[in-house]
Tab-separated table of C-alpha atoms in Angstrom:
chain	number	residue	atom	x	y	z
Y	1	UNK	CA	23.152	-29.721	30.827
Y	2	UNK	CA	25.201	-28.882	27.110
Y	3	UNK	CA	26.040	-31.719	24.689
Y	4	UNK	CA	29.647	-30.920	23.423
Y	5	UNK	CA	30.494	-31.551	20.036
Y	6	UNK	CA	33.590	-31.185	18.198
Y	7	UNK	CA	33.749	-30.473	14.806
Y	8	UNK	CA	35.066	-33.632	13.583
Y	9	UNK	CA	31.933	-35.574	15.619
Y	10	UNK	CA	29.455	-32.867	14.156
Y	11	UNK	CA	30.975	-33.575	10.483
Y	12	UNK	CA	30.999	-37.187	10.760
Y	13	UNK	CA	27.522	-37.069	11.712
Y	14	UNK	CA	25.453	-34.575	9.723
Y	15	UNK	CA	27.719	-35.464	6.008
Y	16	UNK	CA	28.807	-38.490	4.578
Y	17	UNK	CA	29.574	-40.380	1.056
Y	18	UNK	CA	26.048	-40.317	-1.078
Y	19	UNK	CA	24.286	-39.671	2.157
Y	20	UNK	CA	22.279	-37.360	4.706
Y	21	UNK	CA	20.929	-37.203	8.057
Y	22	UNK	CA	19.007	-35.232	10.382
Y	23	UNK	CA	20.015	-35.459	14.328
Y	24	UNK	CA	17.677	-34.289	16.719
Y	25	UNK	CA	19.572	-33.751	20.496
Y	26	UNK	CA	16.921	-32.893	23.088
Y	27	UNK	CA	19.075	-30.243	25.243
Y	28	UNK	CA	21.884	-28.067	24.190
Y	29	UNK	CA	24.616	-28.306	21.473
Y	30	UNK	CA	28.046	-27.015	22.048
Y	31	UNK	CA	30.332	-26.872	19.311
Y	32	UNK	CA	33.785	-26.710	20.918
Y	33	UNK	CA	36.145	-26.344	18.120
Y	34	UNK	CA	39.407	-24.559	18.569
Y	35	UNK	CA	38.638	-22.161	16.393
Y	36	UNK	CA	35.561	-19.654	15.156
Y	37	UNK	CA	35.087	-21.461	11.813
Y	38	UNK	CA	35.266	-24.738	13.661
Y	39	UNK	CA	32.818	-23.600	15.652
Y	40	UNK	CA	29.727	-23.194	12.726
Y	41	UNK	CA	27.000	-25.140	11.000
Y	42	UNK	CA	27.419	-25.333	7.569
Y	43	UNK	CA	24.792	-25.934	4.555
Y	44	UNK	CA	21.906	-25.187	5.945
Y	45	UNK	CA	19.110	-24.963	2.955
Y	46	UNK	CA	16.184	-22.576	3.164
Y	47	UNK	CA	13.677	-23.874	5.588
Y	48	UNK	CA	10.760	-25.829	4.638
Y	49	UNK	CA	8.819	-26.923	7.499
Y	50	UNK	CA	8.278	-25.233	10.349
Y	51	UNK	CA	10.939	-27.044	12.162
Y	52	UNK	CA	13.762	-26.555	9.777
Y	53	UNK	CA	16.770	-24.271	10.653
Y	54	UNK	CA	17.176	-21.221	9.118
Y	55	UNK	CA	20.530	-19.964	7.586
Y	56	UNK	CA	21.238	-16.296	8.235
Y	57	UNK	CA	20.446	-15.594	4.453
Y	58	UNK	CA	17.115	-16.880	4.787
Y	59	UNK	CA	16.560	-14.103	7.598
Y	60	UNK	CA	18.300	-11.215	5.448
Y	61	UNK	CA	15.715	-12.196	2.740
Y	62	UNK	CA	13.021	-12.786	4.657
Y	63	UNK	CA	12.250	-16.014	2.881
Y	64	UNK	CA	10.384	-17.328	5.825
Y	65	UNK	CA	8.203	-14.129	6.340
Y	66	UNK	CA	7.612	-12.170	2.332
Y	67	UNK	CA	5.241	-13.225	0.056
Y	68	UNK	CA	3.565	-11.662	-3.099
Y	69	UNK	CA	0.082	-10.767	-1.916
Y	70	UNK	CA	-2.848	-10.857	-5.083
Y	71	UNK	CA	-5.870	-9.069	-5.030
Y	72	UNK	CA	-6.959	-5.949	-5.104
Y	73	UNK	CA	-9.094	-5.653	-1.810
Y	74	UNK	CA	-9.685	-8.956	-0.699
Y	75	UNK	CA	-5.529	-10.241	-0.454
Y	76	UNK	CA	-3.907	-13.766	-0.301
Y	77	UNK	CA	-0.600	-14.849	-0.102
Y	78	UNK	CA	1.191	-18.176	0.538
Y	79	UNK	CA	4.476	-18.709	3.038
Y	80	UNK	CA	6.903	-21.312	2.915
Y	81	UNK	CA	7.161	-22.901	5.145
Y	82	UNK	CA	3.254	-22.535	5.818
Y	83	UNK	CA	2.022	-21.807	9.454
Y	84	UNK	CA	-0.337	-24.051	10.869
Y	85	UNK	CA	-1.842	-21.088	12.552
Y	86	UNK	CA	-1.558	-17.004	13.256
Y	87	UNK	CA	-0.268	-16.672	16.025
Y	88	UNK	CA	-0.261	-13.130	18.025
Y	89	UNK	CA	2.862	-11.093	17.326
Y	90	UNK	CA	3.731	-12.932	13.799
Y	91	UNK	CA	5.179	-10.469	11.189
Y	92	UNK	CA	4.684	-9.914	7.844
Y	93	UNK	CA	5.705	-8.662	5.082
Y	94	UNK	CA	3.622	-8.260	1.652
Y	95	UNK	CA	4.243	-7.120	-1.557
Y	96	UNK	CA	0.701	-5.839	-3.153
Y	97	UNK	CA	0.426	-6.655	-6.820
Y	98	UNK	CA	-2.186	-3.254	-7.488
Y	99	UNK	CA	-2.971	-0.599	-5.581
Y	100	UNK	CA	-6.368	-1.058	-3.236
Y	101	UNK	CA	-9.748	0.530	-4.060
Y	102	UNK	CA	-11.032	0.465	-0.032
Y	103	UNK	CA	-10.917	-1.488	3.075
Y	104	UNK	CA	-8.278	-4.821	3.032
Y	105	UNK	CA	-8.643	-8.549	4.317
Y	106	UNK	CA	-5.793	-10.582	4.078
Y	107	UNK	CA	-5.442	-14.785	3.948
Y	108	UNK	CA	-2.454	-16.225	4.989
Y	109	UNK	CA	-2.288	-19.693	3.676
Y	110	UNK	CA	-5.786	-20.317	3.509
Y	111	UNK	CA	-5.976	-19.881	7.676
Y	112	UNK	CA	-8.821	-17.678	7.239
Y	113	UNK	CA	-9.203	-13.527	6.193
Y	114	UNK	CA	-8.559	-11.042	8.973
Y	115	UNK	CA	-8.794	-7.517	8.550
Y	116	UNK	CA	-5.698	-4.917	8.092
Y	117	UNK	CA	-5.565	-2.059	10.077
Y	118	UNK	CA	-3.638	1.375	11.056
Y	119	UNK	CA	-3.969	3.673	13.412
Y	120	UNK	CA	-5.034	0.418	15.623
Y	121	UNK	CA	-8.854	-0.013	14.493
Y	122	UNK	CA	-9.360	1.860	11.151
Y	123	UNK	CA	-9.819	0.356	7.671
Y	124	UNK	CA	-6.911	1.198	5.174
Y	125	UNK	CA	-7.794	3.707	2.390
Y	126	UNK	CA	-7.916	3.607	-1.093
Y	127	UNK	CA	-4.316	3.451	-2.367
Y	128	UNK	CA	-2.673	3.016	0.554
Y	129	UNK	CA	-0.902	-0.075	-0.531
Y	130	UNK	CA	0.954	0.792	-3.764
Y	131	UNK	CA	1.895	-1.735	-6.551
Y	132	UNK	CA	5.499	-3.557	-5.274
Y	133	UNK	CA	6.360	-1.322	-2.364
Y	134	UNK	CA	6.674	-3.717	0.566
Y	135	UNK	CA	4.160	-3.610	4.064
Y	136	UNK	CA	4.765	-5.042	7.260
Y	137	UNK	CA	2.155	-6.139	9.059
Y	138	UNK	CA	2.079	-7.546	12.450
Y	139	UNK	CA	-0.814	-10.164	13.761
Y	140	UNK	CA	-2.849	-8.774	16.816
Y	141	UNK	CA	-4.507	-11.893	17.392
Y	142	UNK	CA	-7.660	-10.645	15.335
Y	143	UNK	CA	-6.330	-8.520	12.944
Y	144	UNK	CA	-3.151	-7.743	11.054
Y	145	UNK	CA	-1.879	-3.738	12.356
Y	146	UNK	CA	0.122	-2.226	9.883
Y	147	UNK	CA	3.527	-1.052	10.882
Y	148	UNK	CA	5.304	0.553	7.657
Y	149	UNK	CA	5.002	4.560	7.090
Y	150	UNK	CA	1.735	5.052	5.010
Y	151	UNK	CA	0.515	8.418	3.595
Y	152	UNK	CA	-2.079	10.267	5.656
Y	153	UNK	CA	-5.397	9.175	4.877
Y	154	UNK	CA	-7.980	11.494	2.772
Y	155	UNK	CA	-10.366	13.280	4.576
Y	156	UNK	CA	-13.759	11.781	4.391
Y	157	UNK	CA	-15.494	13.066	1.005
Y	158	UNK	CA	-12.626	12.733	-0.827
Y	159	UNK	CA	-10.804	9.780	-3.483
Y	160	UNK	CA	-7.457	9.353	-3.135
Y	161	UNK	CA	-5.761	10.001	-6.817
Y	162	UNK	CA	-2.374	8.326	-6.652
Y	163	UNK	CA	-0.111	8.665	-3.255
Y	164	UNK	CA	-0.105	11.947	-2.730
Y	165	UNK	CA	-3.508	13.760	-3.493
Y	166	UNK	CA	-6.813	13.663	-3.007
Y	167	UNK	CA	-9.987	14.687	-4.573
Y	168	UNK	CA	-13.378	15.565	-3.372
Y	169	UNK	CA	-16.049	12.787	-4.621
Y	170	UNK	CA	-18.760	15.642	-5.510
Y	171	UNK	CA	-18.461	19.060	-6.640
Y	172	UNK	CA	-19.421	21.951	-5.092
Y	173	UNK	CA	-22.317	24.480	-5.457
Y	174	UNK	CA	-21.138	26.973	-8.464
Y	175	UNK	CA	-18.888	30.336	-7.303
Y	176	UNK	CA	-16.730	32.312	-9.304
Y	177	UNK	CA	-12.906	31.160	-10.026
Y	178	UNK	CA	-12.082	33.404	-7.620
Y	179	UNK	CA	-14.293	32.128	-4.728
Y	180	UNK	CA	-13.684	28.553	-5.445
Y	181	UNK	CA	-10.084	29.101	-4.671
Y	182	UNK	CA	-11.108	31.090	-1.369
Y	183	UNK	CA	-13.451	28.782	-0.354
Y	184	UNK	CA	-11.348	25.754	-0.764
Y	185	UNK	CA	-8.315	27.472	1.256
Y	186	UNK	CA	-10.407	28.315	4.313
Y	187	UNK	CA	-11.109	24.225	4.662
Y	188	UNK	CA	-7.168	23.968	4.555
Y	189	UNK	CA	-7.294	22.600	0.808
Y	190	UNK	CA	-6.750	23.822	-2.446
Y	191	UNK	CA	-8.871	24.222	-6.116
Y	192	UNK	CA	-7.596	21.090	-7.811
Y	193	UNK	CA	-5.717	21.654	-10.740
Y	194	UNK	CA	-5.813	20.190	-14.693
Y	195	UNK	CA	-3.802	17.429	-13.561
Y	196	UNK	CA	-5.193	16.538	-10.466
Y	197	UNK	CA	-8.842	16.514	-11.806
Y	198	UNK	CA	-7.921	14.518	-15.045
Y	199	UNK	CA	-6.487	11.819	-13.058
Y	200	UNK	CA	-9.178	11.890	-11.010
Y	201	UNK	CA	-12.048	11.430	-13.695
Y	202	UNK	CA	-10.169	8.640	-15.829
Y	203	UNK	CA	-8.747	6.125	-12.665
Y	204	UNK	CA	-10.663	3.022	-11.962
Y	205	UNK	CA	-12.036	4.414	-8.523
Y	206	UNK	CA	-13.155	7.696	-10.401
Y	207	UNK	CA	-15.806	11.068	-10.372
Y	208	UNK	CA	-16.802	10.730	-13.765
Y	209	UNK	CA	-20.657	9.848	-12.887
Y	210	UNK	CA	-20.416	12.569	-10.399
Y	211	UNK	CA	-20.013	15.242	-13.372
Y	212	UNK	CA	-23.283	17.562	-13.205
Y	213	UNK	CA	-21.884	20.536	-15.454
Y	214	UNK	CA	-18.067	22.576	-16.202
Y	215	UNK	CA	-15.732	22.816	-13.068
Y	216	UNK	CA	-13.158	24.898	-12.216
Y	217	UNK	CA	-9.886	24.051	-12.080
Y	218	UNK	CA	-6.362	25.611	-11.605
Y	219	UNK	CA	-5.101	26.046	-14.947
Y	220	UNK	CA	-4.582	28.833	-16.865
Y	221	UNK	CA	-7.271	28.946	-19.700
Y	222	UNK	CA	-4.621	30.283	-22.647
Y	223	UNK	CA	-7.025	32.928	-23.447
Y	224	UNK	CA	-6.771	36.526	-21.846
Y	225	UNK	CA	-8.907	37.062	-19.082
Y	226	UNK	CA	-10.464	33.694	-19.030
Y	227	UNK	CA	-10.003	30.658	-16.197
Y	228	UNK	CA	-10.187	27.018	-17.582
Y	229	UNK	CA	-12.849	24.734	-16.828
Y	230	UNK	CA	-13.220	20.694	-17.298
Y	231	UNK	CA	-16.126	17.899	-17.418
Y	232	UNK	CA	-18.117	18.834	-20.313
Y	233	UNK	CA	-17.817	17.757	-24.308
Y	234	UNK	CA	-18.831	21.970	-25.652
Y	235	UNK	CA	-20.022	19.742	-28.959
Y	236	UNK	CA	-22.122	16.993	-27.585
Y	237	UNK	CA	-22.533	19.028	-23.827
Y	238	UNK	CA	-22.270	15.293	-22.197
Y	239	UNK	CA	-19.781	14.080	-19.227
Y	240	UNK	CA	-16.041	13.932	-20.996
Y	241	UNK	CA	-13.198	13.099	-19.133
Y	242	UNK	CA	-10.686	14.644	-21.811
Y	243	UNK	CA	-13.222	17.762	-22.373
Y	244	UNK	CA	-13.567	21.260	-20.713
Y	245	UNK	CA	-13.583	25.109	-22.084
Y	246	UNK	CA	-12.703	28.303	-20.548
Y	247	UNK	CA	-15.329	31.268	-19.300
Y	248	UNK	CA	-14.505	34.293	-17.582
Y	249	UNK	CA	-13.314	34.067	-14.064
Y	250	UNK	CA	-16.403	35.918	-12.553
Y	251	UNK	CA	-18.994	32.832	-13.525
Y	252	UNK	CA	-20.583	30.955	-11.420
Y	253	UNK	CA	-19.264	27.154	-12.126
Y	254	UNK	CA	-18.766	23.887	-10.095
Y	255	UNK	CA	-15.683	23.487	-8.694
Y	256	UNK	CA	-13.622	20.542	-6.454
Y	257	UNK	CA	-11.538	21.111	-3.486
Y	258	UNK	CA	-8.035	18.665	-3.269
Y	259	UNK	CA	-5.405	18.015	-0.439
Y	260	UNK	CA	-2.347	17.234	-0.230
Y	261	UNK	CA	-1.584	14.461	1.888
């Protein structure tokens, strides 16, 4: 059974002089007007309650379904209108306000925090939600799954430094510059360079108290003959971030491995 409504029926009933309605109709509404804009809804406001329509803007927008997600680790975010429960299958999308350190929960509306996932059971890594850049997650009935693009994960032993390399947490035994580079290239990786190993020491999630003596690092030295190494203040010979010398290439010195993900 369809209700049909003509346009000058549906406009007498849902608008009027200084007043508003809502009409509920328990089967189906067909509008019958002659023509396509007859046939429409108009001024439909984003929806508030769960029973509200929704205009096709709010859709495009994602009004019902994007929220700003705070926290670093532990995440919360509110929806409008609020769900009175998660229900299996319901997407989202969040916008992290920082970049996470390690694993993620995530509390929508105060219904409780449920783990986020990839790869269908494992924890997220460090920085793989970046500041702003949008994630959609879908509800699994225990846990949200993530189901946006994310970079590769590090390889265990390893920080991530930023969103596209990684660094190994400890150094390695001391080798020459020369091995260091071998040794990291026959584990698929590479002797991090200046930049890499910087960034590495002075991020919140960092190696610094990992620093047992100079490491190598990929840089040329600016001194003939000699390889550049970082970690160590030469005047105070104490952990330094910003610190480092330069020996000749056939040393023995700590070194770190990075990848590219």
């Amino acid at each position: 059974m369809s209700v049909k409504v003509t346009i000058a029926l549906l406009f007498a009933l849902c608008t009027g002089i200084g007043t508003s309605a809502q009409w509920t109709v328990p089967t189906t509404v067909e509008l019958d007007g002659n023509t396509g804009s007859d046939r429409q809804v108009h001024g439909l406001a984003a929806p508030l309650t769960p029973t509200d329509g929704s205009n096709v803007e709010a859709d495009r927008s994602a009004t019902v379904s994007m929220a700003d997600a705070v926290g670093v680790n532990d995440l919360a975010l509110s929806l409008t209108p609020a769900p009175a429960t998660l229900v299996p299958g319901m997407r989202l999308i969040i916008r992290p306000a920082t970049a996470n350190t390690g694993a993620v929960t995530l509390d929508v509306n105060g219904l409780g925090a449920r783990a986020v996932l990839k790869n269908v059971n494992a924890p997220l890594d460090s920085a793989d939600l970046r500041p702003g850049s949008p994630v959609q997650l879908v509800f699994d009935g225990t846990a949200f799954q993530v189901a946006t693009q994310l970079y590769p994960a590090c390889p265990p032993g390893m920080k991530a430094v930023g969103r596209t390399v990684c660094v190994e947490a400890t150094s390695r035994a001391p080798a020459n510059w020369y091995s260091a580079g071998s040794l990291c290239a026959n584990d698929g990786l590479r002797l991090c360079g200046f930049a890499d190993w910087i960034q590495a020491c002075l991020q919140a999630d960092n190696i610094f108290s990992t620093i047992l003596d100079y490491e190598w690092v990929d840089e040329a030295a600016n001194s003939t003959n000699l390889a550049k190494l970082m970690g160590i203040n030469e005047a105070t010979l104490t952990p330094d971030c910003r610190a480092g010398g330069h020996r000749v290439p056939t040393s023995p010195q700590r070194f770190r491995c990075c990848y590219d993900r």
